[in-house]
Amino acid sequence: MKTHIKKASRRFLSVTLGLGLVLCLSSQALAHCDTLDGPVIQDARKALSAKDVTPVLKWVSPHDEQAVKKSFAEVLAVVGTKNADAKQQKFFEDLVRIHRAGEGAPFTGLKPAEAVEPAVAEADKALISGSSATLVKLMTDSVTSGIIERYERTFATYQHKDESVAAGREFVRAYVEYTHYVERLHMDATAKGEHREHLHMAPASEHHGDPYGGKTPPSKPQGHEHH
């Protein structure tokens, strides 16, 4: 019976969470904008090749356009000279710094192409290929494994949580990680990510010091109910 439930759970997660959680990329898709093969630098290279700054202006606010145009003009002015590479690098850095500042994100320098997270790289490939199938499978497999792993660890500690204080604390640690994980996934999937950022500024142990909120624990596992 337990095996049957687990298989059913895997099928359910594959169909619902796998598809829905692709939405979480909407808030993360530009997280690699500071990499050398990210979308910002790709457009910067196109702009330089065409000698037209237009392709990169969408990455900055109207207020910052002049700064970007100035840096762009400085690159064009030294094309073919020994200073060309240095000026191009400075333009790339200026552009990404300004873009990230507009998002309220820090800039710590341009990162190599391999720094891109696999899911984000796959999200970009999906746009180029015109199909999200591989991306959905990647996300589905990752999410399914993540939930099952945390559920099984929490369920195992649940069986012994009242045997001792140490066993109870082990359960609480597993429970906090388990519920926070599914909470984050669900909030991103249902477009409530902004609220999630506020909830998770504090360490998990502070948000769930008592997993039952002072109430009597349920008589059987209720991991799917989040307080």
PDB file of C-alpha atoms in Angstrom:
ATOM      1  CA  MET A   1       0.000   0.000   0.000  1.00  0.00           C
ATOM      2  CA  LYS A   2       2.811   2.371   0.944  1.00  0.00           C
ATOM      3  CA  THR A   3       4.588   1.638  -2.369  1.00  0.00           C
ATOM      4  CA  HIS A   4       1.369   2.305  -4.269  1.00  0.00           C
ATOM      5  CA  ILE A   5       0.936   5.669  -2.532  1.00  0.00           C
ATOM      6  CA  LYS A   6       4.521   6.622  -3.281  1.00  0.00           C
ATOM      7  CA  LYS A   7       4.111   5.819  -6.977  1.00  0.00           C
ATOM      8  CA  ALA A   8       0.858   7.773  -7.104  1.00  0.00           C
ATOM      9  CA  SER A   9       2.578  10.695  -5.415  1.00  0.00           C
ATOM     10  CA  ARG A  10       5.355  10.654  -7.997  1.00  0.00           C
ATOM     11  CA  ARG A  11       2.838  10.733 -10.851  1.00  0.00           C
ATOM     12  CA  PHE A  12       0.887  13.555  -9.230  1.00  0.00           C
ATOM     13  CA  LEU A  13       4.000  15.631  -8.639  1.00  0.00           C
ATOM     14  CA  SER A  14       5.205  15.073 -12.180  1.00  0.00           C
ATOM     15  CA  VAL A  15       1.968  16.347 -13.674  1.00  0.00           C
ATOM     16  CA  THR A  16       1.134  19.241 -11.360  1.00  0.00           C
ATOM     17  CA  LEU A  17       4.216  20.532  -9.582  1.00  0.00           C
ATOM     18  CA  GLY A  18       6.527  19.854 -12.478  1.00  0.00           C
ATOM     19  CA  LEU A  19       4.562  22.101 -14.793  1.00  0.00           C
ATOM     20  CA  GLY A  20       3.521  24.687 -12.246  1.00  0.00           C
ATOM     21  CA  LEU A  21       6.971  25.205 -10.792  1.00  0.00           C
ATOM     22  CA  VAL A  22       8.401  26.364 -14.076  1.00  0.00           C
ATOM     23  CA  LEU A  23       6.762  29.622 -13.028  1.00  0.00           C
ATOM     24  CA  CYS A  24       9.339  30.030 -10.298  1.00  0.00           C
ATOM     25  CA  LEU A  25      11.889  30.800 -12.994  1.00  0.00           C
ATOM     26  CA  SER A  26      10.118  34.089 -13.662  1.00  0.00           C
ATOM     27  CA  SER A  27      11.752  35.613 -10.602  1.00  0.00           C
ATOM     28  CA  GLN A  28      15.106  33.909 -11.186  1.00  0.00           C
ATOM     29  CA  ALA A  29      15.595  33.917 -14.941  1.00  0.00           C
ATOM     30  CA  LEU A  30      17.776  37.014 -14.892  1.00  0.00           C
ATOM     31  CA  ALA A  31      19.929  35.783 -12.045  1.00  0.00           C
ATOM     32  CA  HIS A  32      22.692  35.018 -14.566  1.00  0.00           C
ATOM     33  CA  CYS A  33      22.693  38.480 -16.122  1.00  0.00           C
ATOM     34  CA  ASP A  34      26.194  38.991 -14.734  1.00  0.00           C
ATOM     35  CA  THR A  35      27.684  36.052 -16.646  1.00  0.00           C
ATOM     36  CA  LEU A  36      29.605  36.393 -19.889  1.00  0.00           C
ATOM     37  CA  ASP A  37      27.059  34.360 -21.839  1.00  0.00           C
ATOM     38  CA  GLY A  38      24.013  35.813 -20.096  1.00  0.00           C
ATOM     39  CA  PRO A  39      21.322  37.717 -22.016  1.00  0.00           C
ATOM     40  CA  VAL A  40      22.684  41.168 -21.121  1.00  0.00           C
ATOM     41  CA  ILE A  41      26.160  40.506 -22.492  1.00  0.00           C
ATOM     42  CA  GLN A  42      24.727  38.706 -25.518  1.00  0.00           C
ATOM     43  CA  ASP A  43      22.802  41.850 -26.407  1.00  0.00           C
ATOM     44  CA  ALA A  44      25.871  43.974 -25.675  1.00  0.00           C
ATOM     45  CA  ARG A  45      27.887  41.983 -28.224  1.00  0.00           C
ATOM     46  CA  LYS A  46      25.097  42.391 -30.787  1.00  0.00           C
ATOM     47  CA  ALA A  47      25.046  46.133 -30.152  1.00  0.00           C
ATOM     48  CA  LEU A  48      28.794  46.453 -30.664  1.00  0.00           C
ATOM     49  CA  SER A  49      28.688  44.327 -33.801  1.00  0.00           C
ATOM     50  CA  ALA A  50      25.935  46.514 -35.273  1.00  0.00           C
ATOM     51  CA  LYS A  51      27.420  49.732 -33.846  1.00  0.00           C
ATOM     52  CA  ASP A  52      23.941  50.431 -32.474  1.00  0.00           C
ATOM     53  CA  VAL A  53      23.313  50.765 -28.737  1.00  0.00           C
ATOM     54  CA  THR A  54      19.577  50.080 -29.042  1.00  0.00           C
ATOM     55  CA  PRO A  55      19.641  46.331 -28.192  1.00  0.00           C
ATOM     56  CA  VAL A  56      20.990  46.970 -24.689  1.00  0.00           C
ATOM     57  CA  LEU A  57      18.780  49.885 -23.687  1.00  0.00           C
ATOM     58  CA  LYS A  58      15.931  47.584 -22.677  1.00  0.00           C
ATOM     59  CA  TRP A  59      18.109  46.311 -19.816  1.00  0.00           C
ATOM     60  CA  VAL A  60      18.303  49.729 -18.144  1.00  0.00           C
ATOM     61  CA  SER A  61      15.868  52.412 -17.063  1.00  0.00           C
ATOM     62  CA  PRO A  62      15.408  55.631 -19.083  1.00  0.00           C
ATOM     63  CA  HIS A  63      17.256  57.428 -16.292  1.00  0.00           C
ATOM     64  CA  ASP A  64      20.380  55.352 -16.958  1.00  0.00           C
ATOM     65  CA  GLU A  65      20.374  55.446 -20.751  1.00  0.00           C
ATOM     66  CA  GLN A  66      22.873  58.285 -21.035  1.00  0.00           C
ATOM     67  CA  ALA A  67      25.475  56.517 -18.904  1.00  0.00           C
ATOM     68  CA  VAL A  68      25.171  53.391 -21.030  1.00  0.00           C
ATOM     69  CA  LYS A  69      25.347  55.363 -24.287  1.00  0.00           C
ATOM     70  CA  LYS A  70      28.478  57.159 -23.056  1.00  0.00           C
ATOM     71  CA  SER A  71      30.229  53.895 -22.188  1.00  0.00           C
ATOM     72  CA  PHE A  72      29.134  52.411 -25.528  1.00  0.00           C
ATOM     73  CA  ALA A  73      30.487  55.390 -27.478  1.00  0.00           C
ATOM     74  CA  GLU A  74      33.830  55.053 -25.705  1.00  0.00           C
ATOM     75  CA  VAL A  75      34.156  51.496 -26.982  1.00  0.00           C
ATOM     76  CA  LEU A  76      33.372  52.450 -30.583  1.00  0.00           C
ATOM     77  CA  ALA A  77      35.893  55.271 -30.408  1.00  0.00           C
ATOM     78  CA  VAL A  78      38.793  52.865 -29.780  1.00  0.00           C
ATOM     79  CA  VAL A  79      37.837  50.004 -32.101  1.00  0.00           C
ATOM     80  CA  GLY A  80      40.984  48.621 -33.702  1.00  0.00           C
ATOM     81  CA  THR A  81      43.337  50.054 -31.080  1.00  0.00           C
ATOM     82  CA  LYS A  82      45.203  48.372 -28.240  1.00  0.00           C
ATOM     83  CA  ASN A  83      42.670  49.786 -25.789  1.00  0.00           C
ATOM     84  CA  ALA A  84      39.678  48.166 -27.500  1.00  0.00           C
ATOM     85  CA  ASP A  85      39.470  45.043 -25.304  1.00  0.00           C
ATOM     86  CA  ALA A  86      39.787  47.009 -22.080  1.00  0.00           C
ATOM     87  CA  LYS A  87      37.088  49.467 -23.151  1.00  0.00           C
ATOM     88  CA  GLN A  88      34.786  46.648 -24.221  1.00  0.00           C
ATOM     89  CA  GLN A  89      35.222  44.938 -20.858  1.00  0.00           C
ATOM     90  CA  LYS A  90      34.470  48.211 -19.088  1.00  0.00           C
ATOM     91  CA  PHE A  91      31.323  48.656 -21.182  1.00  0.00           C
ATOM     92  CA  PHE A  92      30.142  45.153 -20.295  1.00  0.00           C
ATOM     93  CA  GLU A  93      30.769  45.799 -16.603  1.00  0.00           C
ATOM     94  CA  ASP A  94      29.118  49.228 -16.678  1.00  0.00           C
ATOM     95  CA  LEU A  95      26.056  47.834 -18.416  1.00  0.00           C
ATOM     96  CA  VAL A  96      25.586  44.900 -16.028  1.00  0.00           C
ATOM     97  CA  ARG A  97      26.291  47.058 -12.971  1.00  0.00           C
ATOM     98  CA  ILE A  98      23.656  49.583 -14.015  1.00  0.00           C
ATOM     99  CA  HIS A  99      21.172  46.836 -14.883  1.00  0.00           C
ATOM    100  CA  ARG A 100      21.596  45.078 -11.560  1.00  0.00           C
ATOM    101  CA  ALA A 101      21.424  48.320  -9.621  1.00  0.00           C
ATOM    102  CA  GLY A 102      18.056  48.919 -11.246  1.00  0.00           C
ATOM    103  CA  GLU A 103      16.909  45.561  -9.836  1.00  0.00           C
ATOM    104  CA  GLY A 104      18.329  46.367  -6.415  1.00  0.00           C
ATOM    105  CA  ALA A 105      20.968  43.660  -6.835  1.00  0.00           C
ATOM    106  CA  PRO A 106      24.698  43.941  -6.112  1.00  0.00           C
ATOM    107  CA  PHE A 107      27.384  43.645  -8.786  1.00  0.00           C
ATOM    108  CA  THR A 108      30.515  41.721  -7.894  1.00  0.00           C
ATOM    109  CA  GLY A 109      32.038  41.454 -11.347  1.00  0.00           C
ATOM    110  CA  LEU A 110      31.326  39.485 -14.508  1.00  0.00           C
ATOM    111  CA  LYS A 111      31.282  35.737 -14.019  1.00  0.00           C
ATOM    112  CA  PRO A 112      32.345  32.988 -16.440  1.00  0.00           C
ATOM    113  CA  ALA A 113      29.739  31.239 -18.549  1.00  0.00           C
ATOM    114  CA  GLU A 114      29.874  28.037 -16.513  1.00  0.00           C
ATOM    115  CA  ALA A 115      28.632  29.926 -13.438  1.00  0.00           C
ATOM    116  CA  VAL A 116      25.046  29.692 -14.722  1.00  0.00           C
ATOM    117  CA  GLU A 117      22.748  27.361 -12.790  1.00  0.00           C
ATOM    118  CA  PRO A 118      21.582  24.367 -14.891  1.00  0.00           C
ATOM    119  CA  ALA A 119      17.904  25.278 -14.554  1.00  0.00           C
ATOM    120  CA  VAL A 120      18.513  28.837 -15.726  1.00  0.00           C
ATOM    121  CA  ALA A 121      20.657  27.638 -18.632  1.00  0.00           C
ATOM    122  CA  GLU A 122      17.876  25.236 -19.610  1.00  0.00           C
ATOM    123  CA  ALA A 123      15.321  28.041 -19.366  1.00  0.00           C
ATOM    124  CA  ASP A 124      17.320  30.017 -21.911  1.00  0.00           C
ATOM    125  CA  LYS A 125      17.653  26.976 -24.183  1.00  0.00           C
ATOM    126  CA  ALA A 126      13.881  26.511 -24.040  1.00  0.00           C
ATOM    127  CA  LEU A 127      13.345  30.022 -25.370  1.00  0.00           C
ATOM    128  CA  ILE A 128      15.764  29.409 -28.227  1.00  0.00           C
ATOM    129  CA  SER A 129      14.382  25.982 -29.133  1.00  0.00           C
ATOM    130  CA  GLY A 130      10.737  26.954 -28.754  1.00  0.00           C
ATOM    131  CA  SER A 131      10.001  23.998 -26.462  1.00  0.00           C
ATOM    132  CA  SER A 132       9.856  23.800 -22.664  1.00  0.00           C
ATOM    133  CA  ALA A 133       9.757  19.979 -22.563  1.00  0.00           C
ATOM    134  CA  THR A 134      13.348  19.453 -21.391  1.00  0.00           C
ATOM    135  CA  LEU A 135      13.060  22.270 -18.883  1.00  0.00           C
ATOM    136  CA  VAL A 136       9.838  20.859 -17.461  1.00  0.00           C
ATOM    137  CA  LYS A 137      11.431  17.424 -17.076  1.00  0.00           C
ATOM    138  CA  LEU A 138      14.476  18.898 -15.341  1.00  0.00           C
ATOM    139  CA  MET A 139      12.293  20.859 -12.930  1.00  0.00           C
ATOM    140  CA  THR A 140       9.887  17.965 -12.381  1.00  0.00           C
ATOM    141  CA  ASP A 141      12.668  15.522 -11.548  1.00  0.00           C
ATOM    142  CA  SER A 142      14.405  17.968  -9.206  1.00  0.00           C
ATOM    143  CA  VAL A 143      11.245  18.988  -7.371  1.00  0.00           C
ATOM    144  CA  THR A 144       9.960  15.435  -7.059  1.00  0.00           C
ATOM    145  CA  SER A 145      13.262  14.208  -5.639  1.00  0.00           C
ATOM    146  CA  GLY A 146      13.493  17.166  -3.277  1.00  0.00           C
ATOM    147  CA  ILE A 147      10.021  16.677  -1.823  1.00  0.00           C
ATOM    148  CA  ILE A 148      10.278  12.898  -1.476  1.00  0.00           C
ATOM    149  CA  GLU A 149      13.695  13.083   0.163  1.00  0.00           C
ATOM    150  CA  ARG A 150      12.553  15.631   2.755  1.00  0.00           C
ATOM    151  CA  TYR A 151       9.229  13.888   3.328  1.00  0.00           C
ATOM    152  CA  GLU A 152      10.820  10.508   3.978  1.00  0.00           C
ATOM    153  CA  ARG A 153      13.386  11.982   6.357  1.00  0.00           C
ATOM    154  CA  THR A 154      10.666  13.859   8.256  1.00  0.00           C
ATOM    155  CA  PHE A 155       8.332  10.857   8.360  1.00  0.00           C
ATOM    156  CA  ALA A 156      11.131   8.677   9.736  1.00  0.00           C
ATOM    157  CA  THR A 157      11.865  11.123  12.561  1.00  0.00           C
ATOM    158  CA  TYR A 158       8.132  11.599  13.180  1.00  0.00           C
ATOM    159  CA  GLN A 159       7.897   7.967  14.268  1.00  0.00           C
ATOM    160  CA  HIS A 160      10.290   8.600  17.176  1.00  0.00           C
ATOM    161  CA  LYS A 161       9.734  12.254  18.020  1.00  0.00           C
ATOM    162  CA  ASP A 162       8.229  11.559  21.460  1.00  0.00           C
ATOM    163  CA  GLU A 163      10.838   9.047  22.588  1.00  0.00           C
ATOM    164  CA  SER A 164      13.267  11.666  23.868  1.00  0.00           C
ATOM    165  CA  VAL A 165      14.059  15.366  23.668  1.00  0.00           C
ATOM    166  CA  ALA A 166      16.919  14.637  21.272  1.00  0.00           C
ATOM    167  CA  ALA A 167      14.637  12.612  18.998  1.00  0.00           C
ATOM    168  CA  GLY A 168      12.044  15.361  19.142  1.00  0.00           C
ATOM    169  CA  ARG A 169      14.567  17.988  18.133  1.00  0.00           C
ATOM    170  CA  GLU A 170      15.739  15.840  15.253  1.00  0.00           C
ATOM    171  CA  PHE A 171      12.131  15.697  14.059  1.00  0.00           C
ATOM    172  CA  VAL A 172      11.725  19.461  14.376  1.00  0.00           C
ATOM    173  CA  ARG A 173      14.828  20.095  12.279  1.00  0.00           C
ATOM    174  CA  ALA A 174      13.582  17.764   9.569  1.00  0.00           C
ATOM    175  CA  TYR A 175      10.043  19.169   9.783  1.00  0.00           C
ATOM    176  CA  VAL A 176      11.209  22.766   9.420  1.00  0.00           C
ATOM    177  CA  GLU A 177      13.298  21.998   6.350  1.00  0.00           C
ATOM    178  CA  TYR A 178      10.504  19.893   4.835  1.00  0.00           C
ATOM    179  CA  THR A 179       7.701  22.427   5.296  1.00  0.00           C
ATOM    180  CA  HIS A 180       9.806  25.417   4.290  1.00  0.00           C
ATOM    181  CA  TYR A 181      10.853  23.611   1.138  1.00  0.00           C
ATOM    182  CA  VAL A 182       7.305  22.845  -0.003  1.00  0.00           C
ATOM    183  CA  GLU A 183       6.164  26.304   1.101  1.00  0.00           C
ATOM    184  CA  ARG A 184       8.772  28.006  -1.070  1.00  0.00           C
ATOM    185  CA  LEU A 185       7.890  25.838  -4.046  1.00  0.00           C
ATOM    186  CA  HIS A 186       4.170  26.392  -3.699  1.00  0.00           C
ATOM    187  CA  MET A 187       4.447  30.141  -3.159  1.00  0.00           C
ATOM    188  CA  ASP A 188       6.607  30.526  -6.261  1.00  0.00           C
ATOM    189  CA  ALA A 189       4.297  28.312  -8.283  1.00  0.00           C
ATOM    190  CA  THR A 190       1.255  30.345  -7.236  1.00  0.00           C
ATOM    191  CA  ALA A 191       2.928  33.734  -7.796  1.00  0.00           C
ATOM    192  CA  LYS A 192       3.300  34.548  -4.107  1.00  0.00           C
ATOM    193  CA  GLY A 193       7.081  34.773  -4.182  1.00  0.00           C
ATOM    194  CA  GLU A 194       7.135  38.363  -2.937  1.00  0.00           C
ATOM    195  CA  HIS A 195       5.500  37.278   0.313  1.00  0.00           C
ATOM    196  CA  ARG A 196       7.918  34.358   0.555  1.00  0.00           C
ATOM    197  CA  GLU A 197      10.929  36.689   0.593  1.00  0.00           C
ATOM    198  CA  HIS A 198       9.566  38.369   3.698  1.00  0.00           C
ATOM    199  CA  LEU A 199       8.782  35.089   5.433  1.00  0.00           C
ATOM    200  CA  HIS A 200      12.217  33.634   4.913  1.00  0.00           C
ATOM    201  CA  MET A 201      14.441  36.512   5.910  1.00  0.00           C
ATOM    202  CA  ALA A 202      14.698  34.898   9.336  1.00  0.00           C
ATOM    203  CA  PRO A 203      16.353  31.505   9.838  1.00  0.00           C
ATOM    204  CA  ALA A 204      14.020  28.537   9.541  1.00  0.00           C
ATOM    205  CA  SER A 205      14.334  27.726  13.226  1.00  0.00           C
ATOM    206  CA  GLU A 206      12.964  31.156  14.129  1.00  0.00           C
ATOM    207  CA  HIS A 207       9.949  30.807  11.850  1.00  0.00           C
ATOM    208  CA  HIS A 208       9.047  27.344  13.128  1.00  0.00           C
ATOM    209  CA  GLY A 209      10.296  27.115  16.677  1.00  0.00           C
ATOM    210  CA  ASP A 210       7.276  24.962  17.521  1.00  0.00           C
ATOM    211  CA  PRO A 211       6.077  23.005  14.483  1.00  0.00           C
ATOM    212  CA  TYR A 212       2.597  22.634  15.941  1.00  0.00           C
ATOM    213  CA  GLY A 213       2.181  26.214  17.109  1.00  0.00           C
ATOM    214  CA  GLY A 214       1.427  25.094  20.653  1.00  0.00           C
ATOM    215  CA  LYS A 215      -1.388  22.783  19.497  1.00  0.00           C
ATOM    216  CA  THR A 216      -1.720  19.082  20.137  1.00  0.00           C
ATOM    217  CA  PRO A 217       0.215  17.060  17.513  1.00  0.00           C
ATOM    218  CA  PRO A 218      -1.950  15.129  15.034  1.00  0.00           C
ATOM    219  CA  SER A 219      -2.553  11.435  15.615  1.00  0.00           C
ATOM    220  CA  LYS A 220      -0.936  10.479  12.309  1.00  0.00           C
ATOM    221  CA  PRO A 221       1.527  12.185   9.886  1.00  0.00           C
ATOM    222  CA  GLN A 222       0.143  15.377   8.460  1.00  0.00           C
ATOM    223  CA  GLY A 223       3.205  16.661   6.642  1.00  0.00           C
ATOM    224  CA  HIS A 224       1.082  18.271   3.932  1.00  0.00           C
ATOM    225  CA  GLU A 225      -0.505  20.669   6.396  1.00  0.00           C
ATOM    226  CA  HIS A 226       1.622  23.747   6.913  1.00  0.00           C
ATOM    227  CA  HIS A 227       0.998  26.094   9.823  1.00  0.00           C
TER     228      HIS A 227
END
